[in-house]
Short mmCIF file of C-alpha atoms in Angstrom, two decimals:
data_model
loop_
_atom_site.label_atom_id
_atom_site.label_comp_id
_atom_site.label_asym_id
_atom_site.label_seq_id
_atom_site.Cartn_x
_atom_site.Cartn_y
_atom_site.Cartn_z
CA MET I 1 -14.71 -9.76 21.12
CA THR I 2 -12.91 -12.88 22.36
CA LEU I 3 -9.42 -12.17 23.08
CA GLY I 4 -8.04 -15.49 23.87
CA LEU I 5 -5.19 -14.34 26.06
CA ILE I 6 -3.66 -17.47 27.60
CA ASN I 7 -1.23 -16.54 30.26
CA ALA I 8 -2.22 -17.93 33.64
CA ASN I 9 1.19 -17.87 35.35
CA PRO I 10 3.24 -14.87 33.93
CA VAL I 11 6.82 -14.58 34.93
CA VAL I 12 7.44 -11.61 36.98
CA HIS I 13 10.48 -9.56 37.02
CA ALA I 14 11.69 -6.79 39.57
CA LYS I 15 10.79 -3.34 38.34
CA LYS I 16 13.65 -1.13 38.00
CA GLU I 17 13.45 2.27 39.97
CA ARG I 18 13.09 5.24 37.67
CA VAL I 19 13.54 9.06 38.37
CA ALA I 20 10.35 10.86 37.87
CA ARG I 21 10.22 12.68 34.43
CA ASN I 22 8.47 15.72 32.91
CA GLU I 23 4.83 14.84 32.12
CA ASP I 24 4.70 16.60 28.78
CA LEU I 25 4.50 13.76 26.17
CA HIS I 26 3.85 15.92 23.13
CA CYS I 27 7.34 17.02 22.41
CA ASP I 28 7.91 18.09 18.96
CA ASP I 29 11.66 18.22 19.34
CA ALA I 30 13.86 15.34 19.97
CA VAL I 31 11.93 12.27 20.83
CA ASP I 32 12.98 10.53 24.05
CA PRO I 33 12.79 6.86 24.16
CA LEU I 34 11.81 6.96 27.94
CA GLU I 35 8.74 8.98 27.02
CA ILE I 36 7.80 6.48 24.30
CA TYR I 37 8.25 3.77 26.94
CA ASP I 38 5.80 5.35 29.48
CA ILE I 39 3.24 5.86 26.78
CA LEU I 40 3.46 2.39 25.47
CA ASN I 41 3.68 0.99 28.94
CA LEU I 42 0.07 2.20 29.47
CA ILE I 43 -1.03 0.20 26.46
CA LEU I 44 0.56 -2.89 27.25
CA PHE I 45 -0.58 -2.75 30.92
CA PHE I 46 -4.00 -2.92 29.46
CA PHE I 47 -3.26 -6.32 27.93
CA SER I 48 -1.65 -7.66 31.12
CA ASP I 49 -5.01 -7.24 33.04
CA ILE I 50 -7.76 -7.34 30.34
CA ARG I 51 -8.33 -11.09 30.89
CA ASP I 52 -6.55 -11.52 34.16
CA PRO I 53 -7.27 -8.91 36.68
CA GLU I 54 -5.17 -10.88 39.31
CA HIS I 55 -2.01 -10.28 37.53
CA PRO I 56 -1.86 -6.41 37.23
CA TYR I 57 1.64 -6.25 36.46
CA SER I 58 3.16 -3.77 34.11
CA LEU I 59 4.65 -5.24 30.79
CA GLU I 60 8.18 -4.34 31.74
CA GLN I 61 7.70 -6.85 34.59
CA LEU I 62 6.30 -9.34 32.19
CA SER I 63 9.35 -8.59 29.91
CA VAL I 64 7.10 -7.48 27.06
CA LEU I 65 8.82 -4.05 26.64
CA SER I 66 11.89 -2.61 28.07
CA GLU I 67 13.63 0.57 27.55
CA GLU I 68 16.30 -1.06 25.52
CA SER I 69 13.49 -2.10 22.90
CA ILE I 70 12.98 1.49 21.75
CA THR I 71 15.30 2.97 19.13
CA VAL I 72 14.95 6.42 17.92
CA ASP I 73 16.84 8.20 15.05
CA ASP I 74 16.03 11.64 15.20
CA LYS I 75 17.90 12.84 12.15
CA LEU I 76 16.12 10.50 9.94
CA GLY I 77 13.03 10.74 11.88
CA ARG I 78 12.65 6.87 12.40
CA ILE I 79 11.55 4.86 15.49
CA LEU I 80 11.82 1.27 15.95
CA ILE I 81 9.96 -0.65 18.62
CA THR I 82 10.52 -4.11 19.65
CA PHE I 83 8.20 -6.00 21.88
CA THR I 84 8.22 -9.55 23.33
CA PRO I 85 4.73 -11.29 23.42
CA THR I 86 4.70 -12.92 26.78
CA ILE I 87 4.19 -16.42 25.30
CA GLN I 88 5.54 -17.86 21.94
CA HIS I 89 2.05 -18.33 20.28
CA CYS I 90 0.45 -15.33 21.77
CA SER I 91 -2.38 -14.52 19.39
CA MET I 92 -2.48 -10.98 20.69
CA ALA I 93 0.77 -10.09 19.13
CA THR I 94 -0.60 -8.38 16.03
CA ILE I 95 -3.34 -6.53 18.14
CA ILE I 96 -0.74 -5.31 20.62
CA GLY I 97 1.33 -4.11 17.79
CA LEU I 98 -1.61 -2.37 16.06
CA CYS I 99 -2.35 -0.40 19.54
CA LEU I 100 1.30 0.49 19.89
CA ARG I 101 1.37 1.93 16.33
CA VAL I 102 -1.73 3.72 16.75
CA LYS I 103 -0.67 5.36 19.91
CA LEU I 104 2.75 6.25 18.36
CA GLN I 105 0.89 7.76 15.43
CA GLU I 106 -1.05 10.15 17.85
CA CYS I 107 1.68 11.11 20.09
CA PHE I 108 4.48 12.00 17.50
CA PRO I 109 4.63 14.05 14.45
CA PRO I 110 3.34 12.33 11.20
CA HIS I 111 6.75 12.35 9.57
CA TYR I 112 8.17 9.80 11.83
CA LYS I 113 8.63 6.44 10.30
CA VAL I 114 7.62 3.76 12.87
CA ASP I 115 8.55 0.08 12.49
CA ILE I 116 7.10 -2.41 14.98
CA LYS I 117 8.62 -5.91 15.44
CA VAL I 118 8.48 -8.73 17.76
CA PHE I 119 11.66 -9.32 19.52
CA PRO I 120 13.74 -11.98 17.55
CA GLY I 121 12.93 -15.54 18.50
CA SER I 122 10.11 -14.47 20.92
CA HIS I 123 7.12 -15.69 18.45
CA ALA I 124 6.28 -18.73 16.46
CA ASP I 125 5.25 -16.77 13.62
CA GLU I 126 7.62 -13.88 13.93
CA GLU I 127 8.03 -13.20 10.22
CA ALA I 128 4.27 -13.23 9.70
CA VAL I 129 3.49 -10.98 12.45
CA ASN I 130 6.18 -8.47 11.62
CA LYS I 131 5.00 -8.31 7.88
CA GLN I 132 1.37 -7.52 8.98
CA LEU I 133 2.28 -5.09 11.54
CA ASN I 134 4.40 -3.13 9.07
CA ASP I 135 2.11 -3.14 6.06
CA LYS I 136 0.53 0.02 6.14
CA GLU I 137 -2.39 -0.76 3.81
CA ARG I 138 -3.32 -3.60 6.15
CA VAL I 139 -2.89 -1.56 9.27
CA ALA I 140 -5.17 1.19 7.60
CA ALA I 141 -7.84 -1.46 6.58
CA ALA I 142 -7.76 -3.00 10.04
CA LEU I 143 -8.45 0.36 11.81
CA GLU I 144 -11.57 0.83 9.37
CA ASN I 145 -12.95 -2.59 10.76
CA PRO I 146 -15.41 -1.57 13.72
CA ASN I 147 -14.61 -4.40 15.86
CA LEU I 148 -10.92 -3.84 15.77
CA ARG I 149 -11.24 -0.29 15.96
CA GLN I 150 -13.38 -0.51 19.18
CA LEU I 151 -10.83 -2.74 20.77
CA VAL I 152 -7.84 -0.39 20.07
CA ASP I 153 -9.97 2.47 21.35
CA GLU I 154 -10.64 0.61 24.56
CA CYS I 155 -7.12 -0.01 24.96
CA LEU I 156 -5.85 3.47 24.32
CA TYR I 157 -8.55 5.35 26.11
CA SER I 158 -9.80 3.22 28.99
CA ASN I 159 -6.47 3.58 30.67
CA GLU I 160 -6.09 7.43 30.47
CA LEU I 161 -5.29 8.70 33.84
CA MET U 1 18.59 18.08 -14.05
CA GLU U 2 16.06 18.84 -11.38
CA LEU U 3 12.51 18.09 -10.56
CA LYS U 4 10.31 21.29 -9.97
CA GLU U 5 7.08 21.14 -8.03
CA ILE U 6 4.49 23.19 -9.94
CA GLN U 7 1.54 22.82 -7.61
CA THR U 8 0.32 21.24 -4.40
CA LEU U 9 -3.30 20.29 -4.56
CA GLU U 10 -5.09 20.53 -1.30
CA GLY U 11 -8.81 19.06 -0.56
CA HIS U 12 -8.54 15.58 0.58
CA SER U 13 -8.80 15.29 4.35
CA ASP U 14 -7.06 11.92 4.51
CA LYS U 15 -4.18 10.06 2.78
CA VAL U 16 -4.32 10.11 -0.89
CA TRP U 17 -4.06 6.52 -1.89
CA GLY U 18 -3.89 6.58 -5.73
CA LEU U 19 -4.53 8.52 -8.91
CA SER U 20 -5.42 8.14 -12.56
CA TRP U 21 -5.02 10.31 -15.59
CA ASN U 22 -8.21 10.52 -17.83
CA PRO U 23 -6.72 9.11 -21.27
CA ALA U 24 -9.16 11.02 -23.36
CA THR U 25 -7.63 14.45 -21.99
CA GLY U 26 -4.27 16.33 -21.94
CA THR U 27 -4.45 16.77 -25.83
CA SER U 28 -4.19 19.97 -27.85
CA ASP U 29 -7.56 21.21 -27.02
CA ILE U 30 -8.68 19.14 -24.08
CA PRO U 31 -7.10 20.15 -20.89
CA PRO U 32 -5.61 17.36 -18.79
CA VAL U 33 -7.94 15.60 -15.96
CA PHE U 34 -6.90 13.28 -13.41
CA ALA U 35 -8.83 11.46 -10.40
CA SER U 36 -7.43 10.94 -6.98
CA CYS U 37 -8.88 8.62 -4.22
CA SER U 38 -8.40 8.88 -0.47
CA GLY U 39 -8.87 7.53 2.93
CA ASP U 40 -11.49 10.16 3.35
CA LYS U 41 -13.81 7.91 1.38
CA THR U 42 -14.00 10.28 -1.58
CA VAL U 43 -12.75 10.76 -5.04
CA ARG U 44 -11.73 14.17 -6.33
CA ILE U 45 -11.45 15.06 -10.13
CA TRP U 46 -8.91 17.67 -11.00
CA GLU U 47 -8.56 19.76 -14.18
CA GLN U 48 -5.94 22.03 -15.50
CA ASN U 49 -6.92 25.63 -16.51
CA SER U 50 -5.71 26.22 -19.84
CA SER U 51 -5.10 29.90 -19.47
CA ASN U 52 -3.19 30.18 -16.08
CA ARG U 53 -2.03 26.56 -16.18
CA LEU U 54 -3.27 26.08 -12.51
CA TRP U 55 -5.16 22.95 -11.28
CA HIS U 56 -8.51 23.12 -9.56
CA CYS U 57 -10.83 20.49 -8.32
CA LYS U 58 -13.82 20.17 -10.41
CA ALA U 59 -15.73 17.40 -8.67
CA VAL U 60 -15.86 15.43 -5.45
CA LEU U 61 -17.50 12.07 -5.70
CA GLU U 62 -18.67 11.29 -2.31
CA GLU U 63 -21.41 9.54 -0.42
CA THR U 64 -20.91 6.22 -2.07
CA HIS U 65 -17.96 4.39 -0.68
CA THR U 66 -18.18 3.64 3.14
CA ARG U 67 -14.37 3.19 3.64
CA THR U 68 -11.17 4.29 2.08
CA VAL U 69 -11.06 4.36 -1.69
CA ARG U 70 -7.79 2.69 -2.44
CA SER U 71 -7.48 2.99 -6.25
CA CYS U 72 -9.15 4.48 -9.43
CA ALA U 73 -8.94 4.03 -13.08
CA TRP U 74 -10.50 5.54 -16.09
CA SER U 75 -12.00 3.51 -18.87
CA PRO U 76 -9.83 3.83 -22.28
CA SER U 77 -12.56 5.99 -23.68
CA GLY U 78 -12.36 8.45 -20.45
CA LYS U 79 -16.28 8.12 -20.21
CA LEU U 80 -16.11 5.75 -17.02
CA LEU U 81 -14.04 5.96 -13.81
CA ALA U 82 -14.00 2.73 -11.65
CA THR U 83 -13.12 3.05 -8.00
CA ALA U 84 -12.01 0.41 -5.63
CA SER U 85 -12.65 0.48 -1.90
CA PHE U 86 -11.77 -1.06 1.48
CA ASP U 87 -15.81 -1.40 1.69
CA ALA U 88 -15.34 -4.56 -0.58
CA THR U 89 -17.16 -2.83 -3.56
CA THR U 90 -16.08 -1.33 -6.90
CA ALA U 91 -18.15 1.60 -8.00
CA ILE U 92 -18.22 2.82 -11.65
CA TRP U 93 -19.00 6.35 -12.32
CA GLU U 94 -20.14 8.24 -15.45
CA ASN U 95 -19.91 11.90 -16.08
CA ILE U 96 -23.48 12.87 -16.98
CA GLY U 97 -23.85 16.61 -17.89
CA GLY U 98 -21.01 17.64 -15.53
CA ASP U 99 -22.11 15.57 -12.65
CA PHE U 100 -20.39 12.45 -11.64
CA GLU U 101 -23.02 9.78 -10.83
CA CYS U 102 -22.32 6.22 -9.57
CA VAL U 103 -23.98 4.17 -12.23
CA SER U 104 -22.98 0.67 -11.07
CA THR U 105 -21.62 -1.05 -7.98
CA LEU U 106 -19.61 -4.25 -8.36
CA GLU U 107 -20.12 -6.53 -5.31
CA GLY U 108 -18.59 -9.95 -4.58
CA HIS U 109 -15.21 -9.52 -3.16
CA GLU U 110 -15.21 -10.68 0.47
CA ASN U 111 -13.20 -7.81 1.81
CA GLU U 112 -10.98 -4.83 0.81
CA VAL U 113 -10.68 -4.35 -2.99
CA LYS U 114 -7.27 -2.99 -3.57
CA SER U 115 -6.86 -2.22 -7.20
CA VAL U 116 -9.09 -1.89 -10.54
CA SER U 117 -7.88 -1.92 -14.17
CA TRP U 118 -9.53 -1.77 -17.50
CA ASN U 119 -8.10 -3.81 -20.50
CA ALA U 120 -6.87 -1.78 -23.71
CA SER U 121 -10.33 -1.87 -25.40
CA GLY U 122 -12.41 -1.11 -22.37
CA SER U 123 -14.41 -4.39 -22.76
CA LEU U 124 -13.22 -6.08 -19.51
CA LEU U 125 -12.47 -4.80 -15.89
CA ALA U 126 -10.34 -6.60 -13.41
CA THR U 127 -10.49 -6.03 -9.66
CA CYS U 128 -8.33 -7.77 -6.71
CA SER U 129 -8.65 -7.97 -3.11
CA ARG U 130 -7.27 -9.15 0.32
CA ASP U 131 -9.56 -12.15 -0.16
CA LYS U 132 -6.74 -13.39 -2.41
CA THR U 133 -8.69 -13.61 -5.62
CA VAL U 134 -8.73 -11.49 -8.75
CA TRP U 135 -12.17 -10.97 -10.56
CA ILE U 136 -12.65 -10.42 -14.32
CA TRP U 137 -15.89 -8.58 -15.30
CA GLU U 138 -17.41 -8.12 -18.76
CA VAL U 139 -18.60 -4.66 -19.57
CA MET U 140 -22.09 -4.92 -21.09
CA ALA U 141 -24.61 -2.35 -22.53
CA GLY U 142 -26.22 -0.02 -20.19
CA ASN U 143 -23.43 0.02 -17.77
CA GLU U 144 -24.08 -3.47 -16.72
CA PHE U 145 -21.12 -5.61 -15.56
CA GLU U 146 -21.09 -9.31 -15.35
CA CYS U 147 -18.35 -11.39 -13.51
CA VAL U 148 -16.78 -13.89 -15.88
CA SER U 149 -14.11 -15.27 -13.73
CA VAL U 150 -12.94 -15.51 -10.08
CA LEU U 151 -9.07 -16.24 -10.27
CA GLN U 152 -7.77 -18.21 -7.36
CA GLY U 153 -4.18 -18.81 -7.09
CA HIS U 154 -2.37 -16.18 -4.89
CA THR U 155 -2.00 -17.40 -1.35
CA GLN U 156 -2.28 -13.86 0.22
CA ASP U 157 -3.71 -10.39 -0.20
CA VAL U 158 -3.46 -9.22 -3.96
CA LYS U 159 -2.18 -5.66 -3.99
CA MET U 160 -2.72 -4.53 -7.74
CA VAL U 161 -4.06 -5.79 -11.11
CA LYS U 162 -3.22 -4.34 -14.46
CA TRP U 163 -3.94 -5.43 -18.07
CA HIS U 164 -1.18 -5.70 -20.56
CA PRO U 165 -1.23 -2.62 -22.68
CA THR U 166 -1.98 -4.27 -26.06
CA MET U 167 -2.97 -7.92 -25.24
CA ASP U 168 -6.00 -9.33 -23.21
CA VAL U 169 -3.34 -10.74 -20.57
CA LEU U 170 -3.95 -9.85 -16.88
CA PHE U 171 -1.22 -9.37 -14.30
CA SER U 172 -1.36 -9.29 -10.53
CA CYS U 173 1.05 -8.90 -7.75
CA SER U 174 0.67 -9.82 -4.03
CA TYR U 175 1.59 -9.81 -0.44
CA ASP U 176 2.57 -13.43 -1.17
CA ASN U 177 5.62 -12.06 -2.94
CA THR U 178 4.64 -12.95 -6.43
CA VAL U 179 3.48 -11.63 -9.67
CA LYS U 180 1.05 -13.97 -11.72
CA VAL U 181 0.03 -13.75 -15.29
CA TRP U 182 -3.54 -14.79 -16.26
CA ALA U 183 -4.84 -15.41 -19.76
CA GLU U 184 -7.64 -17.25 -21.50
CA ASP U 185 -7.13 -20.84 -22.35
CA GLY U 186 -8.92 -20.89 -25.58
CA THR U 187 -12.33 -22.03 -24.28
CA GLY U 188 -13.12 -18.91 -22.32
CA ASP U 189 -11.86 -19.88 -19.08
CA TRP U 190 -9.11 -17.91 -17.35
CA GLU U 191 -5.98 -19.37 -15.91
CA CYS U 192 -2.66 -18.65 -14.43
CA VAL U 193 0.10 -19.04 -17.14
CA GLN U 194 2.89 -17.87 -15.29
CA THR U 195 4.01 -16.99 -11.63
CA LEU U 196 7.02 -14.93 -11.01
CA GLY U 197 8.27 -15.89 -7.73
CA GLU U 198 11.60 -16.25 -5.85
CA SER U 199 12.68 -19.16 -7.97
CA ASN U 200 12.52 -17.18 -11.11
CA ASN U 201 14.65 -14.30 -9.44
CA GLY U 202 11.45 -12.66 -8.05
CA HIS U 203 10.91 -10.53 -4.98
CA SER U 204 11.47 -11.87 -1.43
CA SER U 205 8.72 -9.73 0.03
CA THR U 206 5.16 -8.05 -0.77
CA VAL U 207 5.12 -6.80 -4.44
CA TRP U 208 3.23 -3.37 -4.25
CA ALA U 209 2.95 -2.50 -7.91
CA PHE U 210 4.28 -2.98 -11.33
CA ALA U 211 4.24 -1.13 -14.81
CA PHE U 212 4.82 -1.88 -18.41
CA ASN U 213 6.77 0.12 -20.93
CA ALA U 214 5.07 1.76 -23.93
CA GLU U 215 5.95 -1.26 -26.23
CA GLY U 216 4.69 -3.76 -23.65
CA ASP U 217 7.87 -6.01 -23.76
CA ARG U 218 9.26 -4.78 -20.44
CA MET U 219 7.71 -4.66 -17.04
CA VAL U 220 9.07 -3.15 -13.88
CA THR U 221 7.97 -4.36 -10.43
CA CYS U 222 8.46 -2.86 -6.95
CA SER U 223 8.45 -4.38 -3.54
CA ASP U 224 8.70 -4.27 0.38
CA ASP U 225 12.05 -6.01 -0.40
CA LEU U 226 13.40 -2.62 -1.29
CA THR U 227 14.25 -3.45 -4.90
CA LEU U 228 12.84 -2.67 -8.36
CA LYS U 229 13.01 -5.60 -10.86
CA ILE U 230 12.80 -5.40 -14.65
CA TRP U 231 11.36 -8.24 -16.71
CA LYS U 232 11.15 -8.94 -20.26
CA THR U 233 9.23 -10.99 -22.81
CA ASP U 234 9.78 -11.97 -26.36
CA VAL U 235 8.29 -9.37 -28.55
CA GLY U 236 8.20 -11.36 -31.74
CA ARG U 237 6.65 -14.12 -30.10
CA MET U 238 4.25 -12.13 -28.19
CA GLN U 239 2.79 -10.61 -31.35
CA SER U 240 2.78 -13.60 -33.73
CA SER U 241 1.75 -16.59 -31.71
CA ASP U 242 -1.30 -17.56 -29.56
CA ASP U 243 1.16 -19.20 -27.22
CA LEU U 244 2.04 -16.85 -24.32
CA ALA U 245 5.74 -15.91 -24.35
CA PRO U 246 7.20 -16.22 -20.81
CA TRP U 247 8.57 -13.31 -18.87
CA THR U 248 11.99 -13.49 -17.61
CA HIS U 249 13.99 -11.72 -15.20
CA LEU U 250 16.32 -9.05 -16.74
CA CYS U 251 17.64 -7.07 -13.72
CA THR U 252 17.35 -6.10 -10.25
CA LEU U 253 17.75 -2.42 -9.07
CA SER U 254 18.89 -2.67 -5.42
CA GLY U 255 20.84 -0.22 -3.13
CA TYR U 256 18.63 2.83 -4.15
CA HIS U 257 15.73 2.58 -1.86
CA ASP U 258 15.87 1.89 1.93
CA ARG U 259 12.14 1.83 2.39
CA THR U 260 9.33 0.01 0.90
CA ILE U 261 8.54 1.06 -2.71
CA PHE U 262 4.81 1.48 -3.05
CA SER U 263 4.59 2.56 -6.75
CA VAL U 264 6.21 2.52 -9.89
CA HIS U 265 5.47 3.79 -13.42
CA TRP U 266 7.04 3.76 -16.77
CA SER U 267 6.93 6.82 -19.07
CA ARG U 268 6.51 6.72 -23.08
CA GLU U 269 9.93 8.02 -23.32
CA GLY U 270 11.31 5.14 -21.16
CA ILE U 271 11.80 6.84 -17.80
CA ILE U 272 10.90 4.68 -14.77
CA ALA U 273 9.55 6.72 -11.77
CA SER U 274 9.25 5.21 -8.29
CA GLY U 275 7.56 6.38 -5.11
CA ALA U 276 8.68 5.12 -1.90
CA ALA U 277 8.00 5.05 1.94
CA ASP U 278 10.98 7.40 2.49
CA ASP U 279 8.92 10.38 0.93
CA ALA U 280 11.28 10.36 -2.12
CA LEU U 281 10.81 10.10 -5.94
CA ARG U 282 13.43 8.36 -8.03
CA PHE U 283 13.84 8.15 -11.77
CA PHE U 284 15.80 5.52 -13.58
CA VAL U 285 16.53 4.95 -17.27
CA GLU U 286 18.07 2.31 -19.30
CA SER U 287 21.91 2.73 -19.79
CA LYS U 288 23.09 1.17 -22.87
CA ASP U 289 26.65 0.31 -22.31
CA GLY U 290 27.26 -1.08 -26.01
CA LEU U 291 26.83 -4.77 -25.22
CA VAL U 292 24.17 -6.50 -27.18
CA ASP U 293 22.42 -8.66 -24.68
CA SER U 294 23.02 -6.88 -21.37
CA SER U 295 20.74 -4.29 -19.97
CA SER U 296 21.26 -2.13 -16.96
CA TYR U 297 19.49 0.79 -15.58
CA LYS U 298 20.79 3.90 -13.99
CA LEU U 299 19.45 6.48 -11.32
CA LEU U 300 18.75 9.62 -13.28
CA LEU U 301 17.44 11.71 -10.25
CA LYS U 302 16.33 11.46 -6.70
CA LYS U 303 13.84 14.01 -5.27
CA GLU U 304 14.19 13.85 -1.57
CA LYS U 305 11.07 15.17 0.55
CA ALA U 306 8.89 15.15 -2.69
CA HIS U 307 6.08 14.76 0.00
CA ASP U 308 5.86 15.12 3.60
CA MET U 309 4.94 11.49 4.04
CA ASP U 310 5.13 8.19 2.36
CA ILE U 311 4.42 8.41 -1.61
CA ASN U 312 1.53 6.06 -2.53
CA SER U 313 1.25 6.44 -6.28
CA VAL U 314 3.18 7.82 -9.14
CA GLN U 315 1.66 8.21 -12.48
CA TRP U 316 3.13 9.97 -15.63
CA GLY U 317 0.53 12.41 -17.33
CA PRO U 318 -0.34 12.75 -20.87
CA GLY U 319 2.23 14.36 -23.22
CA ALA U 320 4.22 17.40 -22.32
#
């Protein structure tokens, strides 16, 4: 499937140093935003090098996802992810969002409500992308599409270390 | 006042998306029956045991749909069950000697079929899809179905279709934030006779579902915009003329839901039930405050954590 990623010269930012953390990602207690960040980083990294192996930067460096863009409300059981597609018209935005959602569903208890949005002002079709990403019927149908499912699986599982 | 859970029915191995009560059951001598449909690609038929009042699964309709079954609807006679699937087909099932057999498969939609509805007399069937169209099928002898119209007009995914309870007028709601009303123009062609959008006090996001009151002069719609809206039509005009009486906005119930409302249903006694993405059930009734022309609705009861996850469908059952 052609992905059409167009990002020849990504802007790279210095990666922040972080203290090593517990590797157990399947926590049923309080959900740590930093854990989510690590999981999602793996996914987004996939997109940064899938068409452009010469730019294997993490998406934090490409400013797609930062620790500030993950909000968790443990009491209500809600997670909000805000990500920034690297360019304004990124056609991959909905696919990236779909992969993020599938990964979150796998890692966290089913009662968590997950909302995924593009960072305000970061995409030309912001409203349209957000609407699709948060329509659970559309998400469910998309994941039954073999082509899309294969892409999502490649993203989620080809990077498992 | 409280809501008490009688039983949890297990069996499906994936999300349960919809359910439909068999209208020919639930009477004094026929135990109630309903069908449920799921992401596990099957439909289950459930019946209540009259002696111990417990529900059990009496049939599993499987190996037909190849993707999620999103919605199901019994014909008014209770003899046929239509099931709409993400596999782009609508299957028609008949109970033949205790076994449910797929007697017909309706093809034509380009992608996922979201909803299916029979008209009051059972002579027409309507389906809708992500392909933005609504199809009307005529029910012929021998379980044959003929498509008589493909209705275009919605600009996005059509989430639900339902026939008016007494007239052959069809309603549909969509990801395009509108509700459309379709009727025959007198020469056998179907056309959109009204669109309820933002300009007529309509919803500002996807309209997921709607329901009519028993009299058919009120309709409630529910949406991703977190509101329920009540609409009305002129009863007298509706019954007496060929002209279709327009629907107008009566009131909006906002501030009660903080996540998407997926389903709404109006009981015969006038109680509106809503099912939402916060796992809660809410019940609303009209509150008459003595003013002739005004109408408002109040929250009767909220049942939090009615389910462990989003509620996809609410349907009032037959009788008490």
